[in-house]
CSV table of C-alpha atoms in Angstrom, one decimal:
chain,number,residue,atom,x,y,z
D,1,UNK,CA,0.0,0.0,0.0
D,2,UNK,CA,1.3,3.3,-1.1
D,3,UNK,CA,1.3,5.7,2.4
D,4,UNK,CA,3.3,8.9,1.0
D,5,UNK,CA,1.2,11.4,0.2
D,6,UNK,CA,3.4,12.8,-3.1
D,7,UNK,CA,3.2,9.2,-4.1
D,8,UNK,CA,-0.5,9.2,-3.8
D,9,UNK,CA,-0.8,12.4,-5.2
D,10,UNK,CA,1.3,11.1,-8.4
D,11,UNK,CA,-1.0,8.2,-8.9
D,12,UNK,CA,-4.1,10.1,-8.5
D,13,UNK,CA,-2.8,12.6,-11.3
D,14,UNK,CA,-1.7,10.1,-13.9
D,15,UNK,CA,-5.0,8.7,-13.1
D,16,UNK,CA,-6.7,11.8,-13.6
D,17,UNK,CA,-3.9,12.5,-17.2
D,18,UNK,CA,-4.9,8.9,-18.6
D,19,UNK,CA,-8.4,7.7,-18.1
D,20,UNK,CA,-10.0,10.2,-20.5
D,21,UNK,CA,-7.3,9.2,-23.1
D,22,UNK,CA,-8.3,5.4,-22.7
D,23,UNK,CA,-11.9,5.9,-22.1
D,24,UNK,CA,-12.6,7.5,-25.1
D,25,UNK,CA,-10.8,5.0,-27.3
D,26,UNK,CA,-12.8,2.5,-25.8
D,27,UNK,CA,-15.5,4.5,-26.3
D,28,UNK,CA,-16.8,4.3,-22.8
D,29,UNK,CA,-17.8,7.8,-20.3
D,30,UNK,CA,-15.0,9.0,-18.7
D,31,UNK,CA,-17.0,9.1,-14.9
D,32,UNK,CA,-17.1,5.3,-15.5
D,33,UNK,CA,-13.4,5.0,-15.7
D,34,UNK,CA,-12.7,7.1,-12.7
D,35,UNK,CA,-15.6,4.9,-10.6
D,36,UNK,CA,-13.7,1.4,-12.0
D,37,UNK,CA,-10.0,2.9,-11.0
D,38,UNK,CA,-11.4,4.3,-7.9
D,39,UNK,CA,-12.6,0.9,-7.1
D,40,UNK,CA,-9.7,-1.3,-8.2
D,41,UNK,CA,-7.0,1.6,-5.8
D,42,UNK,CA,-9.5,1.4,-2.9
D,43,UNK,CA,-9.5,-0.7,0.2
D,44,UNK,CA,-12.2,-3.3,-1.3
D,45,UNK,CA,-9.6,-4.0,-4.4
D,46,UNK,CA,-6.6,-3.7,-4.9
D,47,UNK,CA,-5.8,-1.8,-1.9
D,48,UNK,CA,-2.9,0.3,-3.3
D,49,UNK,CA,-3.1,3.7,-1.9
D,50,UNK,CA,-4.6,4.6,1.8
D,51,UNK,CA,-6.9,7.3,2.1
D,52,UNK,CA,-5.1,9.8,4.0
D,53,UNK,CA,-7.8,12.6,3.9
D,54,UNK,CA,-6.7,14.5,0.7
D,55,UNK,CA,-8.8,12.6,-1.4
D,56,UNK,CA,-12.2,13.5,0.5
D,57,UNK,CA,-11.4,16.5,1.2
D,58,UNK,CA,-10.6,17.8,-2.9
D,59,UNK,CA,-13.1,14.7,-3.3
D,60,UNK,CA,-15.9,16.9,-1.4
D,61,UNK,CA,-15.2,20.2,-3.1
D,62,UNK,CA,-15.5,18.1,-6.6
D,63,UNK,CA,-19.4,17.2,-5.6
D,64,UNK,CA,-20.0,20.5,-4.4
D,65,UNK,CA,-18.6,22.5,-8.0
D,66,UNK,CA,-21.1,19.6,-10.0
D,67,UNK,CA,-23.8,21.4,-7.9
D,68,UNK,CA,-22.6,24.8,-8.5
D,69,UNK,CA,-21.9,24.2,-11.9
D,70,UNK,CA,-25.6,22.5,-12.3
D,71,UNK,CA,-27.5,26.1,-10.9
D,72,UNK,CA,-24.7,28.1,-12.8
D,73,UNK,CA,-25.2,26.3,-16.4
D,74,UNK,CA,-29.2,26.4,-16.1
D,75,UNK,CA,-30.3,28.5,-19.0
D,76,UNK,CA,-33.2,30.7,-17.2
D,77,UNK,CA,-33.8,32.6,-20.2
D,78,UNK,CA,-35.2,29.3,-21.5
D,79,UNK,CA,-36.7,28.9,-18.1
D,80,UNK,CA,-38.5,32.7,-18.1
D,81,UNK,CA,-39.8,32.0,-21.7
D,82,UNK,CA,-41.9,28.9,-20.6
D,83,UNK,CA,-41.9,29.6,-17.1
D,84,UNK,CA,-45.1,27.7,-16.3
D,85,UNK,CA,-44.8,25.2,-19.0
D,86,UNK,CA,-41.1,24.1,-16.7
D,87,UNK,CA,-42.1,24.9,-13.2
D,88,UNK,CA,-45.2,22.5,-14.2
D,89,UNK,CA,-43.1,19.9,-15.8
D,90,UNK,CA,-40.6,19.9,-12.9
D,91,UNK,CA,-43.2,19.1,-10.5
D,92,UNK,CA,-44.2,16.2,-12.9
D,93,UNK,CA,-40.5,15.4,-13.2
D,94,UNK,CA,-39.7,14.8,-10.1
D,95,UNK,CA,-43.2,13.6,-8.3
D,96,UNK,CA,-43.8,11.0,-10.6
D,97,UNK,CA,-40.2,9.3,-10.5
D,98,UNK,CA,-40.4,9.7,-6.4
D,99,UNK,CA,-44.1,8.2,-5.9
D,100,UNK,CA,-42.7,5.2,-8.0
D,101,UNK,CA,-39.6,5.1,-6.4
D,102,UNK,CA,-41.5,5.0,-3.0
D,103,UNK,CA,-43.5,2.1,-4.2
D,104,UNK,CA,-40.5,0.3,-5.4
D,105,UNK,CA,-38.0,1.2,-2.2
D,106,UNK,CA,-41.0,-0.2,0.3
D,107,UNK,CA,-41.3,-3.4,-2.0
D,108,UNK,CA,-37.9,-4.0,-1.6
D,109,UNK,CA,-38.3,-3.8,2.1
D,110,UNK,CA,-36.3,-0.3,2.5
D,111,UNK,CA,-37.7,1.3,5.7
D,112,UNK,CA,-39.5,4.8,5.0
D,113,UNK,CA,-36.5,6.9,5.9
D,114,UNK,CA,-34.6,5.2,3.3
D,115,UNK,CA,-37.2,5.0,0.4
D,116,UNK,CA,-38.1,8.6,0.7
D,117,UNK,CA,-34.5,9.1,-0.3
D,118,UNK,CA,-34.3,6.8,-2.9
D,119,UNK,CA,-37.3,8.6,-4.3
D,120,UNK,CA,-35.4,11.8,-4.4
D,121,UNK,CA,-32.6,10.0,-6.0
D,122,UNK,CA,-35.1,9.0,-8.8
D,123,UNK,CA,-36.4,12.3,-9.2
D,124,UNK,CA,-33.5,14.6,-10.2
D,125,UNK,CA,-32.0,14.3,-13.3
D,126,UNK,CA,-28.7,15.5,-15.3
D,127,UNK,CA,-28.6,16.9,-18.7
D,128,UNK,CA,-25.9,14.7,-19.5
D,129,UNK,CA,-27.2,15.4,-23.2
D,130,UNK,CA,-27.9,18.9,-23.8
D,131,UNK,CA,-24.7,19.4,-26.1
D,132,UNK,CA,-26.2,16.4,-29.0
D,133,UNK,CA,-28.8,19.5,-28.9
D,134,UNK,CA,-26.9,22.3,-29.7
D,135,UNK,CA,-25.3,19.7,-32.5
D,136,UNK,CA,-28.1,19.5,-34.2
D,137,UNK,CA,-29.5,23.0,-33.5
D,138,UNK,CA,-33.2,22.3,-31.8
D,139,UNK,CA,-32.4,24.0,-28.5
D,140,UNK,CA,-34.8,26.1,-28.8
D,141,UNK,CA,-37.5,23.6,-29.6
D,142,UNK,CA,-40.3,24.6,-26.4
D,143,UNK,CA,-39.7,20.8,-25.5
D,144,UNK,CA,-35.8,21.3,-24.9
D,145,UNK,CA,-36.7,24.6,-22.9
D,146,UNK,CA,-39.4,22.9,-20.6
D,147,UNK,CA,-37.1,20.0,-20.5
D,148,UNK,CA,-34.4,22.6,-19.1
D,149,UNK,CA,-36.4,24.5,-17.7
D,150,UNK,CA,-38.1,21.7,-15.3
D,151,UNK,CA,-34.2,20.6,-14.5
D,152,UNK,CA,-34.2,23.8,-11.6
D,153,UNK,CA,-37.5,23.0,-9.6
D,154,UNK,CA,-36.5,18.7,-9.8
D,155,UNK,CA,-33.0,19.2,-8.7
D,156,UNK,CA,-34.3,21.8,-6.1
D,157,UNK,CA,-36.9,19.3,-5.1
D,158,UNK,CA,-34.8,16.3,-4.6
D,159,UNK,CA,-31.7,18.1,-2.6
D,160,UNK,CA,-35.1,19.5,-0.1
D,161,UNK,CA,-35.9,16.3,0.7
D,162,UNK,CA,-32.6,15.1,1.5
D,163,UNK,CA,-31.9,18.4,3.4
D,164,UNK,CA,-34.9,17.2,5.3
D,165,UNK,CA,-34.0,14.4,6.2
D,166,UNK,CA,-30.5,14.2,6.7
D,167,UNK,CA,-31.5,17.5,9.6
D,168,UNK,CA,-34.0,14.7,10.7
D,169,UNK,CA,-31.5,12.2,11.2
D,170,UNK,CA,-28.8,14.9,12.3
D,171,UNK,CA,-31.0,16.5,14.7
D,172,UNK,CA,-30.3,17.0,18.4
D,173,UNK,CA,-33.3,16.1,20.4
D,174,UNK,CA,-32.1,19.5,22.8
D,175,UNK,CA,-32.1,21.5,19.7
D,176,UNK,CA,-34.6,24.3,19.1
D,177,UNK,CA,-36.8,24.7,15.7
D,178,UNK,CA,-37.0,28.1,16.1
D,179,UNK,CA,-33.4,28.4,15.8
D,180,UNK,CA,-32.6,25.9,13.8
D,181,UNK,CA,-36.0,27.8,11.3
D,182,UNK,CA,-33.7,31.3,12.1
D,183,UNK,CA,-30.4,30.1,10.4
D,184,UNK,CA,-31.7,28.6,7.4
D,185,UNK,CA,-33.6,31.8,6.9
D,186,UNK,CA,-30.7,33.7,7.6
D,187,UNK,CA,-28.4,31.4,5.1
D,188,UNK,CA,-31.0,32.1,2.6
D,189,UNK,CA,-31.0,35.6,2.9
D,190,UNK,CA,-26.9,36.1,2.7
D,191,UNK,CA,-26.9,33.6,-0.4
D,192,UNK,CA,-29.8,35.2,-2.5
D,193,UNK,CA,-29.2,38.0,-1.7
D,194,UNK,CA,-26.2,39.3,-0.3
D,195,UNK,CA,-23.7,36.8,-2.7
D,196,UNK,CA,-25.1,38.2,-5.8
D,197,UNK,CA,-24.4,41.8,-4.2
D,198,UNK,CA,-21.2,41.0,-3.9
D,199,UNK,CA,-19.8,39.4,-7.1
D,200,UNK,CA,-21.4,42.1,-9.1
D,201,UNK,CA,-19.7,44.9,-6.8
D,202,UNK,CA,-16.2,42.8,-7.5
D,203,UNK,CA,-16.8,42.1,-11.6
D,204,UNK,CA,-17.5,46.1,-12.3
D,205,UNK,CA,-14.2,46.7,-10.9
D,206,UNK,CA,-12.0,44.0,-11.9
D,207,UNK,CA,-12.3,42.2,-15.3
D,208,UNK,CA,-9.3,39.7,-13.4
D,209,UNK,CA,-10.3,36.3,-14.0
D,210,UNK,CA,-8.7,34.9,-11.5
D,211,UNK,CA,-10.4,37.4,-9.3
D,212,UNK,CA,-13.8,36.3,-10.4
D,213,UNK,CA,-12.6,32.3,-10.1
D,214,UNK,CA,-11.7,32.9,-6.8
D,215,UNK,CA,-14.4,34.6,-5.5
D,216,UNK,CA,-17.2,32.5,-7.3
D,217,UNK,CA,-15.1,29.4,-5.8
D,218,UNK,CA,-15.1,31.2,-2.2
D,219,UNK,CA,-18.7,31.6,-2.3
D,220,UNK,CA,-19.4,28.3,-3.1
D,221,UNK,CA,-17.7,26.5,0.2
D,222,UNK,CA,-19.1,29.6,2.3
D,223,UNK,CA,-22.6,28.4,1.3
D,224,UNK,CA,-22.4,25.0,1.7
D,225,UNK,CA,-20.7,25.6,5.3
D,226,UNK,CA,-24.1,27.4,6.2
D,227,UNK,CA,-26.5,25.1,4.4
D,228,UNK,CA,-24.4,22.4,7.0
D,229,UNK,CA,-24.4,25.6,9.6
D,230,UNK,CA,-28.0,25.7,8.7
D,231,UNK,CA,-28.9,22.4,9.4
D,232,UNK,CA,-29.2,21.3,5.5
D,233,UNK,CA,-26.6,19.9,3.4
D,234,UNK,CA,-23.8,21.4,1.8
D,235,UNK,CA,-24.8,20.5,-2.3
D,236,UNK,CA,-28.0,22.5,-1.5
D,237,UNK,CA,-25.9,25.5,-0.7
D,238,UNK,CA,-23.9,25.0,-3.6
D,239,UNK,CA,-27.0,24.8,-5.7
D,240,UNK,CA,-27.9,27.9,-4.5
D,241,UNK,CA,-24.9,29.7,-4.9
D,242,UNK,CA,-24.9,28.6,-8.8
D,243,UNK,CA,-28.4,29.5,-9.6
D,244,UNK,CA,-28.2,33.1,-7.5
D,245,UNK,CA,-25.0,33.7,-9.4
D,246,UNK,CA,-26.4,32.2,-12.6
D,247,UNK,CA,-26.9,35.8,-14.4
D,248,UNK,CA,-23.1,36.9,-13.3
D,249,UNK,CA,-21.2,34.5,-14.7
D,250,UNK,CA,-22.6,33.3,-18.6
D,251,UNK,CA,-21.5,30.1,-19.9
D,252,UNK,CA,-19.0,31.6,-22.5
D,253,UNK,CA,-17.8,33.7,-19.9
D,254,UNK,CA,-13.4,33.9,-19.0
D,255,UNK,CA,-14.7,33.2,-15.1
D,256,UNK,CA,-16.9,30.3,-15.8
D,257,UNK,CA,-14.3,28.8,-18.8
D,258,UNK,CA,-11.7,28.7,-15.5
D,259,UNK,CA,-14.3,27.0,-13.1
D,260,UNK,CA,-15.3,24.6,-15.9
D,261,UNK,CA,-11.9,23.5,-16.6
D,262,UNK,CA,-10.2,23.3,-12.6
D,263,UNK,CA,-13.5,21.5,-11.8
D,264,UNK,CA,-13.7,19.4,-14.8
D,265,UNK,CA,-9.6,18.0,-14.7
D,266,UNK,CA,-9.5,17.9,-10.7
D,267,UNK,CA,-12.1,18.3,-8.3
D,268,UNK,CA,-14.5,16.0,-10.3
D,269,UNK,CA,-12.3,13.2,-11.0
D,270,UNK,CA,-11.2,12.9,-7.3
D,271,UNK,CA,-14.8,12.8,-6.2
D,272,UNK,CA,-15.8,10.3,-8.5
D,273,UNK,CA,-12.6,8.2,-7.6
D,274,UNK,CA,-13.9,8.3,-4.0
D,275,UNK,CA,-16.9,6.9,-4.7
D,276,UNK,CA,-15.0,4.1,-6.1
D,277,UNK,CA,-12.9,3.6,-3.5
D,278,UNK,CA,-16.3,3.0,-0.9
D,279,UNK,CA,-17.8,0.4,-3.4
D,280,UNK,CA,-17.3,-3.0,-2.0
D,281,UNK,CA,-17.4,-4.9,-5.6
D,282,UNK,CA,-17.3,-8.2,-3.1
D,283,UNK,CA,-21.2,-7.3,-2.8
D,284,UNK,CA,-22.0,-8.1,-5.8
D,285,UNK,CA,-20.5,-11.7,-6.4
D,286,UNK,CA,-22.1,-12.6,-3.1
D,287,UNK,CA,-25.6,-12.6,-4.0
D,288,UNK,CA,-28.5,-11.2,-6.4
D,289,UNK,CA,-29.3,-8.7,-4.1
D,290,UNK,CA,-27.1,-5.6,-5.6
D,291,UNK,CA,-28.2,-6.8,-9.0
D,292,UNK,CA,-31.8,-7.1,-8.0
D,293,UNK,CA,-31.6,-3.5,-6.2
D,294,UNK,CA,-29.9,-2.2,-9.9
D,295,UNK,CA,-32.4,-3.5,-12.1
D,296,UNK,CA,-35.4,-2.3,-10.4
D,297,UNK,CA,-33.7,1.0,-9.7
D,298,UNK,CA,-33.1,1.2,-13.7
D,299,UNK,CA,-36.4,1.0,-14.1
D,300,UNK,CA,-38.2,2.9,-12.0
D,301,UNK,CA,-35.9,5.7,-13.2
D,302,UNK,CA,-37.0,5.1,-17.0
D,303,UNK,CA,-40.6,4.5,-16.3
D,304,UNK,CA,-41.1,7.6,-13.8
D,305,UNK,CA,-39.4,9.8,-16.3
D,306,UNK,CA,-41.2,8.0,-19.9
D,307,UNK,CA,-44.5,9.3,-17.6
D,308,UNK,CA,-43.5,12.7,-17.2
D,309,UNK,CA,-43.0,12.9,-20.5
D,310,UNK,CA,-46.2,11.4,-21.7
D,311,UNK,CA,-47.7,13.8,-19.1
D,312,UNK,CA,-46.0,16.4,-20.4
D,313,UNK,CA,-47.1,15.8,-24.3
D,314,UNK,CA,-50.8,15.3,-23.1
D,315,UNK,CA,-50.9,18.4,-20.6
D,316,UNK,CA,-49.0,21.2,-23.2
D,317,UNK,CA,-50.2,19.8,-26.5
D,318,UNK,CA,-46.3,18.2,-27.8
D,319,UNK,CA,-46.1,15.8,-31.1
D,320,UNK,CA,-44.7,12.8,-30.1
D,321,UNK,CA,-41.1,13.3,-31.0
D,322,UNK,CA,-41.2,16.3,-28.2
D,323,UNK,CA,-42.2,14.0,-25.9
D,324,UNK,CA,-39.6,11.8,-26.6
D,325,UNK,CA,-36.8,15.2,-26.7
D,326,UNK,CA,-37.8,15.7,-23.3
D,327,UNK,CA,-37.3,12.1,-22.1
D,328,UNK,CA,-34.6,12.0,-23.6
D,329,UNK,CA,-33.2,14.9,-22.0
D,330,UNK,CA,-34.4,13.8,-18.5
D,331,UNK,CA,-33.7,10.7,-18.1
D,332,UNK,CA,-29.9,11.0,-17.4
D,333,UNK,CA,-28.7,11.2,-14.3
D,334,UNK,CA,-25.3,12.3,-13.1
D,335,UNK,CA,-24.8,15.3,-10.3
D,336,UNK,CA,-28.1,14.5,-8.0
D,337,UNK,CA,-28.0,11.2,-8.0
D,338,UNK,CA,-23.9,10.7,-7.4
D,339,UNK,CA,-24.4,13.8,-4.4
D,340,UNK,CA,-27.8,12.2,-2.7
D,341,UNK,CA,-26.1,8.1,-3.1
D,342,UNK,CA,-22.9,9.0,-1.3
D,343,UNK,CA,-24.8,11.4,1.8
D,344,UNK,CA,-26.9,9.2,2.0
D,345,UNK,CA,-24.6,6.3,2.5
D,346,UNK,CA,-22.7,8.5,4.8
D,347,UNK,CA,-25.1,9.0,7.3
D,348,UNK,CA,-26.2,5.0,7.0
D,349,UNK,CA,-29.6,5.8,4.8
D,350,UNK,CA,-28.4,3.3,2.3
D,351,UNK,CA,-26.5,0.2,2.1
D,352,UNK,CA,-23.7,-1.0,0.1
D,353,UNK,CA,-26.4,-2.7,-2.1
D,354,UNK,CA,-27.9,0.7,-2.9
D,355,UNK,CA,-24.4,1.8,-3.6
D,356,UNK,CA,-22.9,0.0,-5.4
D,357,UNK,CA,-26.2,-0.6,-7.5
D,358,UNK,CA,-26.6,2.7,-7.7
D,359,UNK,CA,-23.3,3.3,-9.5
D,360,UNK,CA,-24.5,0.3,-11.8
């Protein structure tokens, strides 16, 4: 087992330099090649490097900047244009997916706590595949902006019920709800309001990038340390922070091209690498269990969100290859699910069956 931590950091960085170059020639996502290594370097494989602290902690910045990035990259142009049309189709997108992912938990024999979770899991999605959009130049069909549109609301829906429960499960029986009720009001009030204050004070008067990466970068920890201060969880504050800064910093932005990249080729990989390394692959020769979990997760994921679409079509009038640009959009998942699987098997909501079949 490698114990020095420039050795560790050497592997991690060639691991981080040569998975995308291998992944794509064998034509497989790159986040599954980081999971695999992460697994085959943890303590259930190979055991080869010990966890010495550096890889949760960059590990838990990475999972924090995919929420940031997630309320930062949400086009709410697209969303004010069909604002009822997405806040609608959010709602559908995420109730729909988390009744059936209820049903499905509780079947299983998951206690309430646990499929309540699993629900919210089921209910966010990713838009893993918004660029084949722009590829083909139908972004602006109303079914990619509902489709978009409805991503705020499900996301924001899903990290509310883990925030919930998690301060459930957290909670001191001594502690008071009127004070725990006056922090997350006042961390809503610095984060809507005060952040945004802020950042555009600092961007009239510097056009330094780095300035701007900084700051954007500072913000993000500070608001998921009072999300946590708050009683809620950290990825909620991050969410926040990226959807209240969502105007400041555009997509083609210098500021957002910086976060996009350090994120992207650091803080991302190493997250997704510790996920790895908690799999225990064992699991899965020793009984159907993790497979059986995997399937029935698969599927309640496609069927919840193939009914939000066919809602959707029925409710807004769509043709039916709408309905299926919207599934199609929605059915991804990436950011929620990887953030609400790994708190969740944290704080001993889920197992290493949901895990590991999870990451299936």
């Amino acid at each position: 087992m490698i114990t020095n931590s420039l050795a560790i950091t050497a592997v991690v960085l060639l691991t981080i330099l040569l998975i995308p170059i291998l992944c794509k020639k064998i034509h497989i996502p790159s986040i599954v090649g980081f999971i695999l290594v992460g697994i085959a370097i943890g303590p259930y494989g190979f055991n080869l490097i010990a966890n010495n602290g550096l890889i949760d902690v960059l590990g838990k910045i990475g999972i924090l900047y995919i929420m940031l990035q997630a309320g930062i990259e949400i086009d709410l142009n697209d969303f004010r244009q069909h604002q009822r049309y997405a806040i609608t189709y959010g709602i559908f997108s995420f109730l729909l997916p988390f009744g059936l992912g209820l049903l499905t938990s509780r079947l299983l024999g998951y206690e309430w706590s646990t499929s309540l979770l699993l629900g919210a899991m089921y209910g966010s999605h990713t838009l893993m595949t918004y660029p084949i959009l722009n590829r083909y130049g139908v972004q602006k069909n109303i079914a990619a902006n509902i489709a978009v549109g409805g991503t705020m609301p499900a996301i924001t829906l899903s990290l509310l019920v883990l925030a919930s429960l998690k301060s459930n499960f957290m909670l001191d029986a001594n502690s008071s709800t009127l004070w725990l009720i006056a922090r997350i009001a006042l961390f809503g009030i610095i984060v809507i309001s005060l952040f945004p204050r802020i950042t555009q004070f600092v961007f009239k008067r510097s056009n330094d990038t780095t300035i701007g990466f900084m700051l954007v970068m500072s913000m993000m920890v500070i608001s998921a340390y009072m999300a946590e201060w708050a009683g809620l969880e950290g990825i909620l504050g991050a969410f926040l922070c990226g959807a209240t800064l969502n105007r400041l910093v555009p997509n083609l932005s210098p500021v957002m091209k910086q976060i996009s990249f350090v994120g992207t080729n650091i803080f991302v990989p190493l997250f997704l690498i510790g996920v790895g390394m908690m799999i225990d692959i064992s699991v899965v020769w020793s009984g159907w269990t993790t497979l059986l979990v995997a399937v029935v997760m698969i599927g309640t994921k496609l069927l919840g969100k193939s009914l939000a679409a066919w809602l959707a079509q029925l409710c807004f009038r769509l043709q039916a290859m709408e309905r299926q640009l919207i599934f199609g959009l929605t059915h991804a998942t990436a950011a929620g699910t990887l953030a609400i699987v790994t708190i969740g098997y944290e704080i001993g909501l889920f197992d290493a069956n949901i895990l590991n079949a999870s990451v299936i």
